[in-house]
CSV table of C-alpha atoms in Angstrom, one decimal:
chain,number,residue,atom,x,y,z
A,1,MET,CA,10.5,-16.9,-49.8
A,2,THR,CA,8.1,-14.2,-51.5
A,3,ASP,CA,7.8,-10.6,-50.6
A,4,PHE,CA,4.7,-8.7,-51.6
A,5,ILE,CA,4.7,-5.0,-51.1
A,6,SER,CA,2.0,-2.9,-52.3
A,7,ILE,CA,1.5,0.9,-51.7
A,8,GLN,CA,-1.9,1.6,-52.9
A,9,THR,CA,-5.0,4.1,-52.5
A,10,GLN,CA,-7.8,1.1,-52.4
A,11,ASP,CA,-8.7,-1.0,-49.6
A,12,PHE,CA,-7.6,-4.5,-49.1
A,13,SER,CA,-9.3,-7.6,-48.0
A,14,VAL,CA,-7.8,-9.4,-45.0
A,15,ALA,CA,-9.3,-12.6,-46.2
A,16,GLU,CA,-7.6,-12.4,-49.6
A,17,GLN,CA,-4.2,-11.5,-47.9
A,18,LEU,CA,-4.6,-14.5,-45.6
A,19,GLN,CA,-5.5,-16.8,-48.6
A,20,ALA,CA,-2.3,-15.4,-50.5
A,21,LEU,CA,-0.1,-16.5,-47.4
A,22,GLU,CA,-1.7,-19.7,-46.7
A,23,GLU,CA,-2.7,-21.1,-50.0
A,24,ASP,CA,-0.4,-24.1,-51.3
A,25,ASN,CA,1.9,-23.5,-48.2
A,26,VAL,CA,1.8,-26.5,-46.2
A,27,SER,CA,5.4,-26.2,-44.9
A,28,ASP,CA,4.4,-23.2,-42.8
A,29,GLY,CA,2.2,-23.9,-39.5
A,30,ALA,CA,2.3,-20.3,-38.3
A,31,THR,CA,0.7,-17.2,-39.9
A,32,VAL,CA,0.8,-14.2,-37.9
A,33,ILE,CA,-1.1,-11.2,-39.5
A,34,PHE,CA,-1.5,-7.3,-38.2
A,35,THR,CA,-3.9,-4.9,-39.5
A,36,GLY,CA,-3.6,-1.2,-38.6
A,37,ARG,CA,-6.9,1.1,-38.9
A,38,VAL,CA,-7.6,4.9,-38.4
A,39,ARG,CA,-8.4,5.8,-34.7
A,40,ASP,CA,-11.3,8.1,-33.9
A,41,LYS,CA,-9.1,10.0,-31.4
A,42,ASN,CA,-5.2,11.0,-31.2
A,43,GLU,CA,-3.9,12.5,-28.1
A,44,GLY,CA,-7.5,13.1,-26.8
A,45,GLN,CA,-8.7,15.2,-29.9
A,46,GLN,CA,-11.4,13.8,-32.2
A,47,VAL,CA,-10.0,13.0,-35.8
A,48,HIS,CA,-12.2,13.2,-38.8
A,49,SER,CA,-9.9,11.7,-41.4
A,50,LEU,CA,-6.1,11.1,-42.1
A,51,THR,CA,-4.2,11.7,-45.4
A,52,LEU,CA,-1.2,9.8,-45.9
A,53,GLU,CA,1.7,10.8,-48.2
A,54,HIS,CA,4.7,8.9,-49.3
A,55,TYR,CA,8.1,8.8,-51.4
A,56,PRO,CA,7.4,6.8,-54.3
A,57,GLY,CA,10.3,4.7,-55.1
A,58,MET,CA,12.1,5.0,-51.6
A,59,THR,CA,9.1,3.7,-49.7
A,60,GLU,CA,9.1,0.2,-51.7
A,61,LYS,CA,13.0,0.1,-51.4
A,62,SER,CA,12.8,0.6,-47.4
A,63,LEU,CA,10.1,-2.0,-47.0
A,64,ALA,CA,12.0,-4.5,-48.9
A,65,ALA,CA,15.2,-3.7,-46.7
A,66,ILE,CA,13.1,-4.0,-43.7
A,67,ILE,CA,11.6,-7.3,-44.8
A,68,ALA,CA,15.2,-8.5,-45.7
A,69,GLN,CA,16.4,-7.8,-42.2
A,70,ALA,CA,13.4,-9.6,-40.7
A,71,ARG,CA,14.6,-12.6,-43.1
A,72,GLN,CA,18.1,-12.7,-41.7
A,73,ARG,CA,16.9,-12.8,-38.0
A,74,TRP,CA,14.0,-15.3,-38.3
A,75,GLN,CA,12.9,-18.3,-40.4
A,76,ILE,CA,10.1,-16.7,-42.2
A,77,ASN,CA,8.6,-17.6,-45.7
A,78,ARG,CA,5.8,-15.7,-47.1
A,79,VAL,CA,5.8,-11.8,-46.3
A,80,ARG,CA,3.0,-9.3,-47.3
A,81,VAL,CA,3.0,-5.7,-46.6
A,82,ILE,CA,0.5,-3.2,-47.8
A,83,HIS,CA,0.1,0.5,-46.8
A,84,ARG,CA,-2.5,2.8,-47.9
A,85,ILE,CA,-1.9,6.3,-49.2
A,86,GLY,CA,-4.4,9.2,-49.6
A,87,GLN,CA,-7.4,10.1,-47.6
A,88,LEU,CA,-8.6,7.7,-45.1
A,89,SER,CA,-11.6,7.8,-42.7
A,90,ILE,CA,-12.1,6.6,-39.1
A,91,GLY,CA,-11.9,3.0,-39.0
A,92,GLU,CA,-10.5,2.3,-42.4
A,93,GLN,CA,-7.7,0.1,-42.7
A,94,ILE,CA,-4.2,1.7,-43.1
A,95,VAL,CA,-1.6,-1.1,-43.0
A,96,PHE,CA,-1.4,-4.9,-43.3
A,97,VAL,CA,1.7,-7.0,-42.4
A,98,GLY,CA,1.4,-10.8,-42.9
A,99,VAL,CA,4.2,-13.3,-42.2
A,100,THR,CA,4.3,-17.1,-42.2
A,101,SER,CA,6.9,-19.5,-40.7
A,102,PRO,CA,7.1,-23.0,-39.7
A,103,HIS,CA,6.7,-22.1,-36.1
A,104,ARG,CA,4.8,-19.2,-34.3
A,105,GLY,CA,7.8,-17.7,-32.5
A,106,ASP,CA,9.4,-16.4,-35.5
A,107,ALA,CA,6.3,-15.4,-37.1
A,108,TYR,CA,5.1,-13.2,-34.3
A,109,ALA,CA,8.6,-11.7,-33.9
A,110,ALA,CA,9.2,-11.0,-37.5
A,111,ASN,CA,5.8,-9.5,-37.8
A,112,GLU,CA,6.4,-7.0,-34.9
A,113,PHE,CA,9.7,-6.3,-36.2
A,114,ILE,CA,8.6,-5.2,-39.5
A,115,MET,CA,6.0,-3.0,-38.1
A,116,ASP,CA,8.1,-1.4,-35.7
A,117,TYR,CA,10.8,-0.6,-38.5
A,118,LEU,CA,8.1,0.6,-40.9
A,119,LYS,CA,7.0,3.1,-38.3
A,120,ILE,CA,10.4,4.7,-38.0
A,121,GLU,CA,12.0,4.0,-41.3
A,122,ALA,CA,9.3,3.9,-44.2
A,123,PRO,CA,8.8,7.2,-45.7
A,124,PHE,CA,5.3,7.9,-44.8
A,125,TRP,CA,3.7,11.0,-43.4
A,126,LYS,CA,0.2,11.4,-41.9
A,127,LYS,CA,-1.9,14.5,-42.0
A,128,GLU,CA,-4.7,14.6,-39.6
A,129,SER,CA,-8.1,16.4,-40.1
A,130,THR,CA,-9.6,17.7,-36.7
A,131,ASN,CA,-11.8,20.4,-35.4
A,132,ASP,CA,-8.8,22.8,-35.3
A,133,GLY,CA,-7.9,22.1,-39.2
A,134,ASP,CA,-5.5,20.0,-40.7
A,135,LYS,CA,-2.1,19.1,-39.0
A,136,TRP,CA,1.1,16.9,-39.8
A,137,LEU,CA,1.5,14.6,-37.2
A,138,ASP,CA,4.9,14.5,-35.2
A,139,ALA,CA,6.9,11.5,-34.9
A,140,LYS,CA,6.7,9.6,-31.4
A,141,GLN,CA,10.0,9.1,-29.5
A,142,GLN,CA,8.5,5.9,-28.2
A,143,ASP,CA,8.3,4.4,-31.9
A,144,ASN,CA,12.0,4.9,-32.1
A,145,GLN,CA,12.7,3.4,-28.5
A,146,LYS,CA,10.5,0.5,-29.5
A,147,ALA,CA,12.4,-0.2,-32.8
A,148,GLN,CA,15.6,0.1,-31.2
A,149,SER,CA,14.8,-2.6,-28.7
A,150,TRP,CA,15.3,-5.1,-31.2
Y,1,MET,CA,23.1,18.5,-61.5
Y,2,ILE,CA,21.3,17.3,-58.0
Y,3,LYS,CA,17.6,16.9,-58.0
Y,4,VAL,CA,16.3,18.0,-54.4
Y,5,VAL,CA,13.0,17.0,-53.2
Y,6,PHE,CA,11.0,17.9,-50.1
Y,7,PHE,CA,8.0,16.0,-48.5
Y,8,ALA,CA,5.2,16.4,-46.1
Y,9,ALA,CA,5.3,19.3,-43.6
Y,10,LEU,CA,8.8,20.4,-44.7
Y,11,ARG,CA,7.5,20.8,-48.3
Y,12,ASP,CA,4.6,22.9,-47.1
Y,13,LYS,CA,6.6,25.1,-44.9
Y,14,LEU,CA,9.2,25.9,-47.9
Y,15,ASP,CA,6.1,25.9,-50.2
Y,16,CYS,CA,8.4,24.0,-52.6
Y,17,GLU,CA,8.2,20.4,-53.9
Y,18,GLY,CA,11.7,20.2,-55.2
Y,19,LEU,CA,14.4,21.7,-57.3
Y,20,THR,CA,17.7,21.2,-58.9
Y,21,ILE,CA,21.0,22.7,-58.1
Y,22,ALA,CA,24.3,22.5,-59.7
Y,23,HIS,CA,26.9,20.2,-58.4
Y,24,THR,CA,29.7,22.6,-57.8
Y,25,ASP,CA,33.1,22.1,-55.9
Y,26,ASN,CA,31.4,23.3,-52.6
Y,27,ILE,CA,28.9,20.5,-52.7
Y,28,GLN,CA,30.6,17.4,-51.1
Y,29,CYS,CA,28.0,15.9,-48.9
Y,30,VAL,CA,24.3,16.3,-48.0
Y,31,ALA,CA,25.1,18.8,-45.3
Y,32,ASP,CA,26.6,21.2,-48.3
Y,33,ILE,CA,23.3,21.0,-50.0
Y,34,LYS,CA,21.2,22.1,-47.0
Y,35,GLN,CA,23.8,25.0,-46.5
Y,36,GLN,CA,23.7,26.1,-50.3
Y,37,LEU,CA,19.8,25.8,-50.0
Y,38,CYS,CA,19.6,28.1,-47.0
Y,39,GLU,CA,21.9,30.5,-48.7
Y,40,GLN,CA,19.9,30.7,-51.7
Y,41,HIS,CA,16.9,31.0,-49.8
Y,42,PRO,CA,17.5,32.8,-46.5
Y,43,HIS,CA,13.9,32.3,-45.2
Y,44,TRP,CA,14.4,28.7,-45.3
Y,45,GLN,CA,17.1,28.6,-42.7
Y,46,SER,CA,14.5,28.9,-39.9
Y,47,VAL,CA,12.5,26.1,-41.3
Y,48,PHE,CA,15.5,23.9,-41.5
Y,49,ALA,CA,16.6,24.8,-38.0
Y,50,GLN,CA,13.0,24.4,-36.3
Y,51,GLN,CA,12.6,20.8,-36.7
Y,52,SER,CA,14.7,17.5,-37.1
Y,53,ILE,CA,14.9,16.6,-40.7
Y,54,LEU,CA,15.9,13.3,-42.2
Y,55,SER,CA,17.6,13.0,-45.5
Y,56,ALA,CA,17.9,10.3,-48.1
Y,57,VAL,CA,20.2,9.9,-51.2
Y,58,ASN,CA,18.9,7.9,-54.0
Y,59,HIS,CA,15.9,6.5,-52.1
Y,60,THR,CA,18.2,5.3,-49.1
Y,61,MET,CA,18.1,7.1,-45.6
Y,62,THR,CA,21.5,8.7,-45.0
Y,63,ASP,CA,23.0,11.2,-42.5
Y,64,GLU,CA,24.1,14.6,-43.4
Y,65,SER,CA,27.9,13.5,-43.9
Y,66,PHE,CA,26.9,11.3,-46.9
Y,67,ALA,CA,28.8,12.0,-50.1
Y,68,VAL,CA,26.9,13.0,-53.0
Y,69,LYS,CA,27.5,13.1,-56.8
Y,70,SER,CA,25.8,14.8,-59.9
Y,71,GLY,CA,22.7,12.8,-60.7
Y,72,ASP,CA,21.9,11.8,-57.8
Y,73,GLU,CA,18.4,12.5,-55.8
Y,74,VAL,CA,18.4,14.0,-52.5
Y,75,ALA,CA,15.4,14.3,-50.3
Y,76,PHE,CA,14.8,16.0,-47.1
Y,77,PHE,CA,11.6,15.3,-45.0
Y,78,PRO,CA,10.3,15.2,-41.4
Y,79,PRO,CA,10.5,12.1,-39.0
Y,80,VAL,CA,8.3,9.6,-40.6
Y,81,THR,CA,4.8,8.7,-39.3
Y,82,GLY,CA,3.4,5.8,-41.3
Y,83,GLY,CA,1.8,2.7,-40.0
């Protein structure tokens, strides 16, 4: 049972993350990874880049609490969450969630749960740069509904 | 003293990253802090009223009835949009 949580400006290697999840780990037959990247459009409008801000201290605590909840619900072992901050261009990786478990059902569910709660509880904020200038994104009601469905 | 911090769009609208306020008898909970801030900065009232604002005490999300004490860090911010 190991949690790895990193808030960082630099990019990450999915291959390295996968290796960290699976290396010397023969008890877990399932690994589920999720990677989120910057889309070129949001609500029909061209996006040039995103700037991500967070609340240092609370972010890490919030992610640790989300992972702890997932551990209570599913049999999962290694968990790695990376979230980037700062300015990101289209196509760049923003977020990584990786979970291992003896069985795929728990790994799939826990990974999605962590991502769903990250979206509504972890204190990150996105500012979008578009042709109309910079604007802070509004939270989506559907993200709340999705998380509350668990 | 209570440290108050703001983030993202809320910080930009208030044009303030944070401040400290004295923990007086009038301040029992998060809502009291908000009220005092609006009394001290009347033009902030419309900003706080405009959108839903979340709050956290010592890095944990709370509702506005949450009790505060001297030394706490209280944060106000818009609904989060990470991921």
